[in-house]
Amino acid sequence: MTLRVGVVGGGQLARMMIAPAVELGIELHVLAEQPGMAAALAATAVGDYRDAETVLAFARDVDVLTFDHEHVPQPVLHALQDAGVAVRPGADALRFAQDKLLMRARLEELGMPQPDWAAVADAAELQDFLDAHGGRAVVKTPRGGYDGKGVRVVSAATEADDWFTALAEDARGGALLVEELVEFTRELAQQVARRPSGDMRSYPVVETVQREGVCAEVIAPAPHAADRLADVARGIGEAIAEGLGVTGMLAVELFETSDERVLVNELAMRPHNSGHWSQDGAVTGQFEQHLRAVLDLPLGDPSPRAAWSVMVNILGGPAEGALGDRFAAAMAEHPTAKIHTYGKDPRPGRKVGHVTVAAADLDEAAYEARAAAAHFDA
């Protein structure tokens, strides 16, 4: 019998599940927000993921429901579970990816290392936190932020006045999340796949390079990641996956500090940009692994195929013409590069694709990946 997986959301993560689904004989169904999205090839329905009836109707034709993003409201998730739909990850896990205040509180309960933080309901509380943390801090909206959105570094409480005003106008109360401004030497990411049965597999910890709040490059494995660092990152990822009851892929974004601490920054309960290297650089890529995990199938080997893999995002795309116009030159000059595009129109700052190179030498992999990706810039 053919297994059927439903994906809520028609973005590039759903798109990249299509190829491994075909290879595994899985029937992939996608509920896209609108026609013509990145995952249009597998879009069997178009509708509002915030509407319970729409998502319930979509779920009737699948065995398991999973997600391209974390934005499906909790009442919709609970309606699906109450109707007997296998939702993976489930509502109880996803709430920690949807609300950063809940995430921080739960990670504290689990004893996970993280920055100092607080929930602040007004400017006075924010100023108190600033005064206690050297006069600068990071303020985040608890819900909805990604790729640097909903995040500000502030040195005065008045710099978040508009967000406090929005909270007051929302009529539901609430608070902002404020965190200490961590002095980190680099950013890392740890991915873990977990089945409903509890079986887990961890990928190597990777280094991520951010530019203007957006992931620009990933190096796998993270350079200079001694056994202790790799063990600590893996232990954090597996403890969070188990403690939150995640099913599918989990990405834990981390800070490595100058005093050699590793602190949790953010979570994502789905395939993640930090794992795109694994499509071409690991025995089992994250998209195949996610499908295996949510279907409770035996997990694949996450080991690297080469000593190094470098993934470079294509951000924005060419100012003139289409991405497809640049393929021939990039392929001719960089035959070891694997090029992935998302079917999106170029737009400044938009993630429209990525390039991965796996090699025995890190400098070679980095050069080839960056040079191939540069063909798709302005």
Short mmCIF file of N, CA and C in Angstrom, two decimals, residues 13 66-71 88-89 93-100 103 107 145-147 188-194 237 240-241 244-254 264-276 286 290 351:
data_model
loop_
_atom_site.label_atom_id
_atom_site.label_comp_id
_atom_site.label_asym_id
_atom_site.label_seq_id
_atom_site.Cartn_x
_atom_site.Cartn_y
_atom_site.Cartn_z
N LEU A 13 10.71 24.08 1.35
CA LEU A 13 10.96 22.87 2.13
C LEU A 13 10.05 21.74 1.66
N THR A 66 2.40 16.62 8.08
CA THR A 66 3.57 17.34 8.58
C THR A 66 3.58 18.74 7.97
N PHE A 67 4.69 19.47 8.13
CA PHE A 67 4.63 20.92 7.88
C PHE A 67 5.87 21.45 7.17
N ASP A 68 5.63 22.47 6.36
CA ASP A 68 6.67 23.25 5.71
C ASP A 68 7.07 24.44 6.59
N HIS A 69 6.24 24.78 7.56
CA HIS A 69 6.49 25.90 8.47
C HIS A 69 5.77 25.61 9.79
N GLU A 70 5.99 26.50 10.79
CA GLU A 70 5.41 26.26 12.12
C GLU A 70 4.21 27.14 12.42
N HIS A 71 3.56 27.70 11.42
CA HIS A 71 2.57 28.75 11.67
C HIS A 71 1.12 28.28 11.77
N ARG A 88 2.51 15.25 12.86
CA ARG A 88 3.90 15.07 13.28
C ARG A 88 4.77 16.17 12.70
N PRO A 89 5.38 17.00 13.60
CA PRO A 89 5.27 16.97 15.05
C PRO A 89 3.89 17.41 15.52
N ALA A 93 4.29 19.63 20.86
CA ALA A 93 5.68 19.94 20.53
C ALA A 93 5.78 21.26 19.78
N LEU A 94 4.91 21.46 18.80
CA LEU A 94 5.01 22.64 17.95
C LEU A 94 4.82 23.96 18.70
N ARG A 95 4.10 23.93 19.80
CA ARG A 95 3.88 25.20 20.52
C ARG A 95 5.19 25.80 21.00
N PHE A 96 6.21 24.95 21.20
CA PHE A 96 7.49 25.48 21.65
C PHE A 96 8.30 26.06 20.49
N ALA A 97 7.97 25.69 19.26
CA ALA A 97 8.58 26.32 18.10
C ALA A 97 7.79 27.56 17.67
N GLN A 98 6.54 27.64 18.08
CA GLN A 98 5.68 28.76 17.70
C GLN A 98 5.80 29.95 18.64
N ASP A 99 6.14 29.70 19.89
CA ASP A 99 6.16 30.76 20.89
C ASP A 99 7.51 30.71 21.63
N LYS A 100 8.33 31.74 21.42
CA LYS A 100 9.68 31.74 21.99
C LYS A 100 9.68 31.86 23.51
N MET A 103 9.11 28.41 24.66
CA MET A 103 10.34 27.66 24.41
C MET A 103 11.37 27.91 25.50
N LEU A 107 12.80 25.04 27.99
CA LEU A 107 14.22 24.69 27.96
C LEU A 107 14.86 24.89 29.32
N GLY A 145 8.46 35.46 14.09
CA GLY A 145 9.70 35.97 13.52
C GLY A 145 10.53 34.88 12.85
N TYR A 146 11.25 35.25 11.79
CA TYR A 146 12.18 34.34 11.13
C TYR A 146 13.12 35.17 10.26
N ASP A 147 14.29 34.59 9.94
CA ASP A 147 15.29 35.27 9.10
C ASP A 147 15.54 36.70 9.55
N LEU A 188 26.27 27.87 15.43
CA LEU A 188 26.26 26.46 15.05
C LEU A 188 24.82 25.99 14.91
N ALA A 189 24.64 24.81 14.36
CA ALA A 189 23.30 24.20 14.31
C ALA A 189 23.44 22.69 14.45
N GLN A 190 22.56 22.12 15.24
CA GLN A 190 22.52 20.68 15.47
C GLN A 190 21.17 20.15 15.01
N GLN A 191 21.19 19.17 14.12
CA GLN A 191 19.95 18.55 13.65
C GLN A 191 19.82 17.14 14.20
N VAL A 192 18.58 16.82 14.58
CA VAL A 192 18.24 15.50 15.10
C VAL A 192 16.96 15.04 14.43
N ALA A 193 16.90 13.79 14.02
CA ALA A 193 15.66 13.19 13.54
C ALA A 193 15.14 12.24 14.60
N ARG A 194 13.82 12.31 14.85
CA ARG A 194 13.24 11.44 15.88
C ARG A 194 11.94 10.85 15.38
N GLY A 237 20.84 18.63 21.36
CA GLY A 237 19.80 18.35 20.36
C GLY A 237 18.94 17.16 20.73
N ILE A 240 16.62 17.89 23.74
CA ILE A 240 15.48 18.73 23.37
C ILE A 240 14.47 17.92 22.56
N ALA A 241 14.94 17.13 21.61
CA ALA A 241 14.02 16.31 20.82
C ALA A 241 13.20 15.39 21.72
N LEU A 244 10.88 17.58 24.34
CA LEU A 244 9.71 18.25 23.75
C LEU A 244 8.83 17.28 22.96
N GLY A 245 9.26 16.05 22.82
CA GLY A 245 8.47 15.07 22.08
C GLY A 245 8.38 15.35 20.60
N VAL A 246 9.49 15.82 20.01
CA VAL A 246 9.50 16.15 18.58
C VAL A 246 9.45 14.88 17.75
N THR A 247 8.69 14.90 16.67
CA THR A 247 8.74 13.83 15.67
C THR A 247 9.03 14.47 14.33
N GLY A 248 9.99 13.89 13.59
CA GLY A 248 10.48 14.49 12.36
C GLY A 248 11.83 15.12 12.61
N MET A 249 12.19 16.09 11.78
CA MET A 249 13.47 16.77 11.92
C MET A 249 13.36 17.92 12.93
N LEU A 250 14.38 18.04 13.75
CA LEU A 250 14.53 19.17 14.67
C LEU A 250 15.86 19.84 14.38
N ALA A 251 15.86 21.17 14.25
CA ALA A 251 17.09 21.94 14.14
C ALA A 251 17.21 22.83 15.37
N VAL A 252 18.35 22.76 16.02
CA VAL A 252 18.64 23.59 17.19
C VAL A 252 19.76 24.55 16.80
N GLU A 253 19.43 25.83 16.72
CA GLU A 253 20.44 26.85 16.43
C GLU A 253 21.16 27.20 17.73
N LEU A 254 22.49 27.29 17.66
CA LEU A 254 23.32 27.43 18.85
C LEU A 254 24.31 28.57 18.72
N VAL A 264 21.61 27.59 23.53
CA VAL A 264 20.53 27.43 22.57
C VAL A 264 19.98 28.80 22.17
N ASN A 265 19.87 29.02 20.86
CA ASN A 265 19.32 30.26 20.33
C ASN A 265 17.87 30.07 19.89
N GLU A 266 17.64 29.23 18.88
CA GLU A 266 16.30 29.05 18.32
C GLU A 266 16.07 27.57 18.03
N LEU A 267 14.79 27.21 17.78
CA LEU A 267 14.40 25.85 17.39
C LEU A 267 13.56 25.89 16.12
N ALA A 268 13.67 24.84 15.32
CA ALA A 268 12.76 24.63 14.19
C ALA A 268 12.43 23.16 14.12
N MET A 269 11.14 22.84 14.04
CA MET A 269 10.69 21.45 14.03
C MET A 269 10.25 21.06 12.63
N ARG A 270 11.23 20.97 11.74
CA ARG A 270 11.01 20.68 10.33
C ARG A 270 12.39 20.63 9.69
N PRO A 271 12.51 20.25 8.42
CA PRO A 271 13.78 20.46 7.75
C PRO A 271 14.17 21.93 7.82
N HIS A 272 15.47 22.20 7.76
CA HIS A 272 15.95 23.55 8.07
C HIS A 272 17.09 23.93 7.14
N ASN A 273 17.23 25.23 6.91
CA ASN A 273 18.27 25.73 6.01
C ASN A 273 19.65 25.22 6.40
N SER A 274 19.90 25.05 7.69
CA SER A 274 21.21 24.57 8.13
C SER A 274 21.48 23.13 7.72
N GLY A 275 20.45 22.43 7.26
CA GLY A 275 20.62 21.04 6.85
C GLY A 275 20.57 20.80 5.36
N HIS A 276 20.51 21.88 4.56
CA HIS A 276 20.44 21.69 3.10
C HIS A 276 21.69 21.00 2.56
N GLN A 286 18.28 15.39 4.86
CA GLN A 286 17.27 15.74 5.86
C GLN A 286 15.84 15.59 5.34
N HIS A 290 13.26 13.26 7.17
CA HIS A 290 12.01 13.78 7.75
C HIS A 290 10.83 12.89 7.36
N LYS A 351 15.41 34.10 -0.37
CA LYS A 351 16.07 32.83 -0.63
C LYS A 351 15.43 32.18 -1.86
#
